[in-house]
Amino acid sequence: MDAQLLNNLFRVLVGLTVPTMAGLWVLDAPLHNSTSPQGIVSFELCGWQDNCLDMLRRWSERERLGLMVLQGLDYLFLLLYPAVIAVALLRLLGREASRGLLPVVIGLAVLMGLADAVENYGLIRMVLDMRAHPFDVVASAAATLKFALLLFMLGWLLLLLGRALLARRG
């Protein structure tokens, strides 16, 4: 892969991702309370705690509207953050990417984005229907897959960064 192309793509993606993250952070702030101490993350995983309906009832109409705007923005974000991570991995993999790792990196990024999209659909349906079942478990299962893939890819990225730093020293 062309290193200059990856570097330019990385810069553009980060330039789009950072303000999108800031917007998500602002929209998430009103969602934090005793029922949802982690805001949107609590809601994403509420299917495992069986407290989705409690969260929905606790939030005001205005907070639920903000949650819907957050979900809309998250549909943009779910395209950006997997791409940023994938491009960062490809930059660090260098020639190794052309030896069979390119489809793995791309596949994991696509799967992470798809899991996030399924999760968002479940969350939106819960808000629109003001009921949890069956979307609570669907959203939480998709969120769990998304977070597992995110942790794996970030761990891989950190290992590659460590390797690159060690290579520069030696």
PDB file of C-alpha atoms in Angstrom:
ATOM      1  CA  MET A   1       0.000   0.000   0.000  1.00  0.00           C
ATOM      2  CA  ASP A   2       1.205   3.505  -0.770  1.00  0.00           C
ATOM      3  CA  ALA A   3       2.486   5.030   2.485  1.00  0.00           C
ATOM      4  CA  GLN A   4       1.756   8.615   1.410  1.00  0.00           C
ATOM      5  CA  LEU A   5      -1.828   7.722   0.509  1.00  0.00           C
ATOM      6  CA  LEU A   6      -2.313   6.027   3.909  1.00  0.00           C
ATOM      7  CA  ASN A   7      -0.814   9.028   5.713  1.00  0.00           C
ATOM      8  CA  ASN A   8      -3.111  11.475   3.896  1.00  0.00           C
ATOM      9  CA  LEU A   9      -6.148   9.265   4.426  1.00  0.00           C
ATOM     10  CA  PHE A  10      -5.289   8.929   8.112  1.00  0.00           C
ATOM     11  CA  ARG A  11      -5.082  12.724   8.524  1.00  0.00           C
ATOM     12  CA  VAL A  12      -8.439  13.277   6.811  1.00  0.00           C
ATOM     13  CA  LEU A  13     -10.145  10.544   8.838  1.00  0.00           C
ATOM     14  CA  VAL A  14      -8.764  11.836  12.134  1.00  0.00           C
ATOM     15  CA  GLY A  15      -9.820  15.351  11.123  1.00  0.00           C
ATOM     16  CA  LEU A  16     -13.390  14.098  10.692  1.00  0.00           C
ATOM     17  CA  THR A  17     -13.406  11.727  13.661  1.00  0.00           C
ATOM     18  CA  VAL A  18     -12.281  14.150  16.368  1.00  0.00           C
ATOM     19  CA  PRO A  19     -15.108  16.691  15.949  1.00  0.00           C
ATOM     20  CA  THR A  20     -17.609  13.853  15.576  1.00  0.00           C
ATOM     21  CA  MET A  21     -16.375  12.391  18.876  1.00  0.00           C
ATOM     22  CA  ALA A  22     -16.715  15.813  20.485  1.00  0.00           C
ATOM     23  CA  GLY A  23     -20.315  16.045  19.291  1.00  0.00           C
ATOM     24  CA  LEU A  24     -21.093  12.582  20.657  1.00  0.00           C
ATOM     25  CA  TRP A  25     -19.537  13.530  23.980  1.00  0.00           C
ATOM     26  CA  VAL A  26     -21.704  16.674  24.235  1.00  0.00           C
ATOM     27  CA  LEU A  27     -24.868  14.749  23.317  1.00  0.00           C
ATOM     28  CA  ASP A  28     -24.023  11.977  25.793  1.00  0.00           C
ATOM     29  CA  ALA A  29     -23.595  14.258  28.826  1.00  0.00           C
ATOM     30  CA  PRO A  30     -27.332  14.668  29.645  1.00  0.00           C
ATOM     31  CA  LEU A  31     -27.832  10.889  29.543  1.00  0.00           C
ATOM     32  CA  HIS A  32     -25.746  10.278  32.681  1.00  0.00           C
ATOM     33  CA  ASN A  33     -27.757   9.604  35.832  1.00  0.00           C
ATOM     34  CA  SER A  34     -28.055   6.939  38.531  1.00  0.00           C
ATOM     35  CA  THR A  35     -29.844   4.560  36.162  1.00  0.00           C
ATOM     36  CA  SER A  36     -27.366   5.127  33.326  1.00  0.00           C
ATOM     37  CA  PRO A  37     -24.104   6.164  35.033  1.00  0.00           C
ATOM     38  CA  GLN A  38     -22.104   5.728  31.808  1.00  0.00           C
ATOM     39  CA  GLY A  39     -24.694   7.458  29.622  1.00  0.00           C
ATOM     40  CA  ILE A  40     -24.955   5.930  26.160  1.00  0.00           C
ATOM     41  CA  VAL A  41     -22.602   3.075  27.053  1.00  0.00           C
ATOM     42  CA  SER A  42     -24.956   2.062  29.875  1.00  0.00           C
ATOM     43  CA  PHE A  43     -27.839   2.095  27.391  1.00  0.00           C
ATOM     44  CA  GLU A  44     -25.856   0.086  24.835  1.00  0.00           C
ATOM     45  CA  LEU A  45     -25.355  -2.675  27.406  1.00  0.00           C
ATOM     46  CA  CYS A  46     -28.695  -2.398  29.232  1.00  0.00           C
ATOM     47  CA  GLY A  47     -29.933  -5.672  27.738  1.00  0.00           C
ATOM     48  CA  TRP A  48     -27.550  -7.583  30.014  1.00  0.00           C
ATOM     49  CA  GLN A  49     -28.837  -5.717  33.111  1.00  0.00           C
ATOM     50  CA  ASP A  50     -32.499  -5.799  32.076  1.00  0.00           C
ATOM     51  CA  ASN A  51     -32.855  -2.100  32.875  1.00  0.00           C
ATOM     52  CA  CYS A  52     -33.399  -0.552  29.431  1.00  0.00           C
ATOM     53  CA  LEU A  53     -36.978   0.448  30.120  1.00  0.00           C
ATOM     54  CA  ASP A  54     -35.932   2.049  33.417  1.00  0.00           C
ATOM     55  CA  MET A  55     -33.437   4.194  31.518  1.00  0.00           C
ATOM     56  CA  LEU A  56     -35.968   5.190  28.884  1.00  0.00           C
ATOM     57  CA  ARG A  57     -38.520   6.177  31.534  1.00  0.00           C
ATOM     58  CA  ARG A  58     -35.918   8.108  33.548  1.00  0.00           C
ATOM     59  CA  TRP A  59     -34.870  10.269  30.598  1.00  0.00           C
ATOM     60  CA  SER A  60     -37.068  13.226  29.742  1.00  0.00           C
ATOM     61  CA  GLU A  61     -38.550  13.691  26.285  1.00  0.00           C
ATOM     62  CA  ARG A  62     -35.783  16.207  25.556  1.00  0.00           C
ATOM     63  CA  GLU A  63     -33.081  13.731  26.656  1.00  0.00           C
ATOM     64  CA  ARG A  64     -34.588  10.996  24.485  1.00  0.00           C
ATOM     65  CA  LEU A  65     -34.611  13.437  21.555  1.00  0.00           C
ATOM     66  CA  GLY A  66     -30.936  14.153  22.254  1.00  0.00           C
ATOM     67  CA  LEU A  67     -30.325  10.413  22.325  1.00  0.00           C
ATOM     68  CA  MET A  68     -31.893  10.099  18.874  1.00  0.00           C
ATOM     69  CA  VAL A  69     -29.646  12.897  17.550  1.00  0.00           C
ATOM     70  CA  LEU A  70     -26.689  11.108  19.153  1.00  0.00           C
ATOM     71  CA  GLN A  71     -27.682   7.894  17.359  1.00  0.00           C
ATOM     72  CA  GLY A  72     -27.870   9.738  14.057  1.00  0.00           C
ATOM     73  CA  LEU A  73     -24.394  11.169  14.579  1.00  0.00           C
ATOM     74  CA  ASP A  74     -23.174   7.745  15.635  1.00  0.00           C
ATOM     75  CA  TYR A  75     -24.118   6.411  12.194  1.00  0.00           C
ATOM     76  CA  LEU A  76     -21.448   8.758  10.828  1.00  0.00           C
ATOM     77  CA  PHE A  77     -19.026   7.853  13.614  1.00  0.00           C
ATOM     78  CA  LEU A  78     -19.390   4.117  12.961  1.00  0.00           C
ATOM     79  CA  LEU A  79     -17.965   4.725   9.503  1.00  0.00           C
ATOM     80  CA  LEU A  80     -15.108   6.859  10.787  1.00  0.00           C
ATOM     81  CA  TYR A  81     -13.590   5.165  13.830  1.00  0.00           C
ATOM     82  CA  PRO A  82     -13.174   1.695  12.262  1.00  0.00           C
ATOM     83  CA  ALA A  83     -11.564   3.370   9.249  1.00  0.00           C
ATOM     84  CA  VAL A  84      -9.159   5.371  11.454  1.00  0.00           C
ATOM     85  CA  ILE A  85      -8.120   2.223  13.318  1.00  0.00           C
ATOM     86  CA  ALA A  86      -7.804   0.178  10.120  1.00  0.00           C
ATOM     87  CA  VAL A  87      -5.678   2.819   8.383  1.00  0.00           C
ATOM     88  CA  ALA A  88      -3.492   3.202  11.490  1.00  0.00           C
ATOM     89  CA  LEU A  89      -2.986  -0.570  11.555  1.00  0.00           C
ATOM     90  CA  LEU A  90      -2.172  -0.660   7.849  1.00  0.00           C
ATOM     91  CA  ARG A  91       0.331   2.172   8.264  1.00  0.00           C
ATOM     92  CA  LEU A  92       2.097   0.289  11.048  1.00  0.00           C
ATOM     93  CA  LEU A  93       1.920  -3.068   9.305  1.00  0.00           C
ATOM     94  CA  GLY A  94       3.582  -1.661   6.204  1.00  0.00           C
ATOM     95  CA  ARG A  95       4.676  -4.497   3.926  1.00  0.00           C
ATOM     96  CA  GLU A  96       3.106  -7.076   6.217  1.00  0.00           C
ATOM     97  CA  ALA A  97      -0.306  -5.769   5.118  1.00  0.00           C
ATOM     98  CA  SER A  98       0.361  -6.942   1.584  1.00  0.00           C
ATOM     99  CA  ARG A  99       1.212 -10.415   2.877  1.00  0.00           C
ATOM    100  CA  GLY A 100      -2.333 -11.363   3.742  1.00  0.00           C
ATOM    101  CA  LEU A 101      -3.191  -9.080   6.657  1.00  0.00           C
ATOM    102  CA  LEU A 102      -5.010  -6.461   4.564  1.00  0.00           C
ATOM    103  CA  PRO A 103      -8.246  -8.490   4.307  1.00  0.00           C
ATOM    104  CA  VAL A 104      -8.069  -9.308   8.030  1.00  0.00           C
ATOM    105  CA  VAL A 105      -7.741  -5.653   9.046  1.00  0.00           C
ATOM    106  CA  ILE A 106     -10.461  -4.535   6.628  1.00  0.00           C
ATOM    107  CA  GLY A 107     -12.747  -7.401   7.632  1.00  0.00           C
ATOM    108  CA  LEU A 108     -12.441  -6.648  11.349  1.00  0.00           C
ATOM    109  CA  ALA A 109     -13.093  -2.939  10.757  1.00  0.00           C
ATOM    110  CA  VAL A 110     -16.166  -3.673   8.635  1.00  0.00           C
ATOM    111  CA  LEU A 111     -17.489  -6.162  11.186  1.00  0.00           C
ATOM    112  CA  MET A 112     -16.996  -3.623  13.982  1.00  0.00           C
ATOM    113  CA  GLY A 113     -18.917  -0.983  12.029  1.00  0.00           C
ATOM    114  CA  LEU A 114     -21.718  -3.426  11.195  1.00  0.00           C
ATOM    115  CA  ALA A 115     -22.030  -4.456  14.842  1.00  0.00           C
ATOM    116  CA  ASP A 116     -22.311  -0.772  15.767  1.00  0.00           C
ATOM    117  CA  ALA A 117     -25.015  -0.262  13.113  1.00  0.00           C
ATOM    118  CA  VAL A 118     -27.063  -3.201  14.436  1.00  0.00           C
ATOM    119  CA  GLU A 119     -26.631  -1.889  17.971  1.00  0.00           C
ATOM    120  CA  ASN A 120     -27.822   1.584  16.897  1.00  0.00           C
ATOM    121  CA  TYR A 121     -30.870   0.101  15.192  1.00  0.00           C
ATOM    122  CA  GLY A 122     -31.806  -1.719  18.400  1.00  0.00           C
ATOM    123  CA  LEU A 123     -31.340   1.401  20.518  1.00  0.00           C
ATOM    124  CA  ILE A 124     -33.392   3.537  18.157  1.00  0.00           C
ATOM    125  CA  ARG A 125     -36.215   0.980  18.116  1.00  0.00           C
ATOM    126  CA  MET A 126     -36.278   0.927  21.919  1.00  0.00           C
ATOM    127  CA  VAL A 127     -36.591   4.722  22.034  1.00  0.00           C
ATOM    128  CA  LEU A 128     -39.254   4.860  19.311  1.00  0.00           C
ATOM    129  CA  ASP A 129     -41.309   1.983  20.729  1.00  0.00           C
ATOM    130  CA  MET A 130     -40.646   2.850  24.410  1.00  0.00           C
ATOM    131  CA  ARG A 131     -40.177  -0.849  25.077  1.00  0.00           C
ATOM    132  CA  ALA A 132     -37.101  -2.955  25.508  1.00  0.00           C
ATOM    133  CA  HIS A 133     -37.798  -6.476  24.253  1.00  0.00           C
ATOM    134  CA  PRO A 134     -36.492  -7.836  21.874  1.00  0.00           C
ATOM    135  CA  PHE A 135     -34.212  -4.964  20.890  1.00  0.00           C
ATOM    136  CA  ASP A 136     -32.443  -4.746  24.260  1.00  0.00           C
ATOM    137  CA  VAL A 137     -30.656  -8.068  23.804  1.00  0.00           C
ATOM    138  CA  VAL A 138     -29.979  -7.422  20.111  1.00  0.00           C
ATOM    139  CA  ALA A 139     -28.427  -4.025  20.878  1.00  0.00           C
ATOM    140  CA  SER A 140     -26.388  -5.335  23.808  1.00  0.00           C
ATOM    141  CA  ALA A 141     -25.110  -8.378  21.901  1.00  0.00           C
ATOM    142  CA  ALA A 142     -24.056  -6.159  18.996  1.00  0.00           C
ATOM    143  CA  ALA A 143     -22.455  -3.653  21.408  1.00  0.00           C
ATOM    144  CA  THR A 144     -20.552  -6.455  23.122  1.00  0.00           C
ATOM    145  CA  LEU A 145     -19.210  -7.676  19.776  1.00  0.00           C
ATOM    146  CA  LYS A 146     -18.312  -4.094  18.815  1.00  0.00           C
ATOM    147  CA  PHE A 147     -16.454  -3.492  22.076  1.00  0.00           C
ATOM    148  CA  ALA A 148     -14.625  -6.837  21.828  1.00  0.00           C
ATOM    149  CA  LEU A 149     -13.477  -6.035  18.292  1.00  0.00           C
ATOM    150  CA  LEU A 150     -12.541  -2.506  19.330  1.00  0.00           C
ATOM    151  CA  LEU A 151     -10.422  -3.792  22.218  1.00  0.00           C
ATOM    152  CA  PHE A 152      -8.768  -6.378  19.992  1.00  0.00           C
ATOM    153  CA  MET A 153      -7.944  -3.861  17.270  1.00  0.00           C
ATOM    154  CA  LEU A 154      -6.701  -1.244  19.731  1.00  0.00           C
ATOM    155  CA  GLY A 155      -4.575  -3.883  21.457  1.00  0.00           C
ATOM    156  CA  TRP A 156      -3.119  -4.904  18.103  1.00  0.00           C
ATOM    157  CA  LEU A 157      -2.460  -1.248  17.341  1.00  0.00           C
ATOM    158  CA  LEU A 158      -0.659  -0.743  20.664  1.00  0.00           C
ATOM    159  CA  LEU A 159       1.493  -3.815  20.062  1.00  0.00           C
ATOM    160  CA  LEU A 160       2.469  -2.522  16.625  1.00  0.00           C
ATOM    161  CA  LEU A 161       3.213   0.922  18.047  1.00  0.00           C
ATOM    162  CA  GLY A 162       5.429  -0.665  20.689  1.00  0.00           C
ATOM    163  CA  ARG A 163       7.217  -2.685  18.043  1.00  0.00           C
ATOM    164  CA  ALA A 164       7.763   0.426  15.917  1.00  0.00           C
ATOM    165  CA  LEU A 165       9.129   2.370  18.881  1.00  0.00           C
ATOM    166  CA  LEU A 166      11.497  -0.466  19.796  1.00  0.00           C
ATOM    167  CA  ALA A 167      12.679  -0.706  16.184  1.00  0.00           C
ATOM    168  CA  ARG A 168      13.510   3.012  16.176  1.00  0.00           C
ATOM    169  CA  ARG A 169      15.600   2.648  19.344  1.00  0.00           C
ATOM    170  CA  GLY A 170      17.540  -0.348  18.101  1.00  0.00           C
TER     171      GLY A 170
END
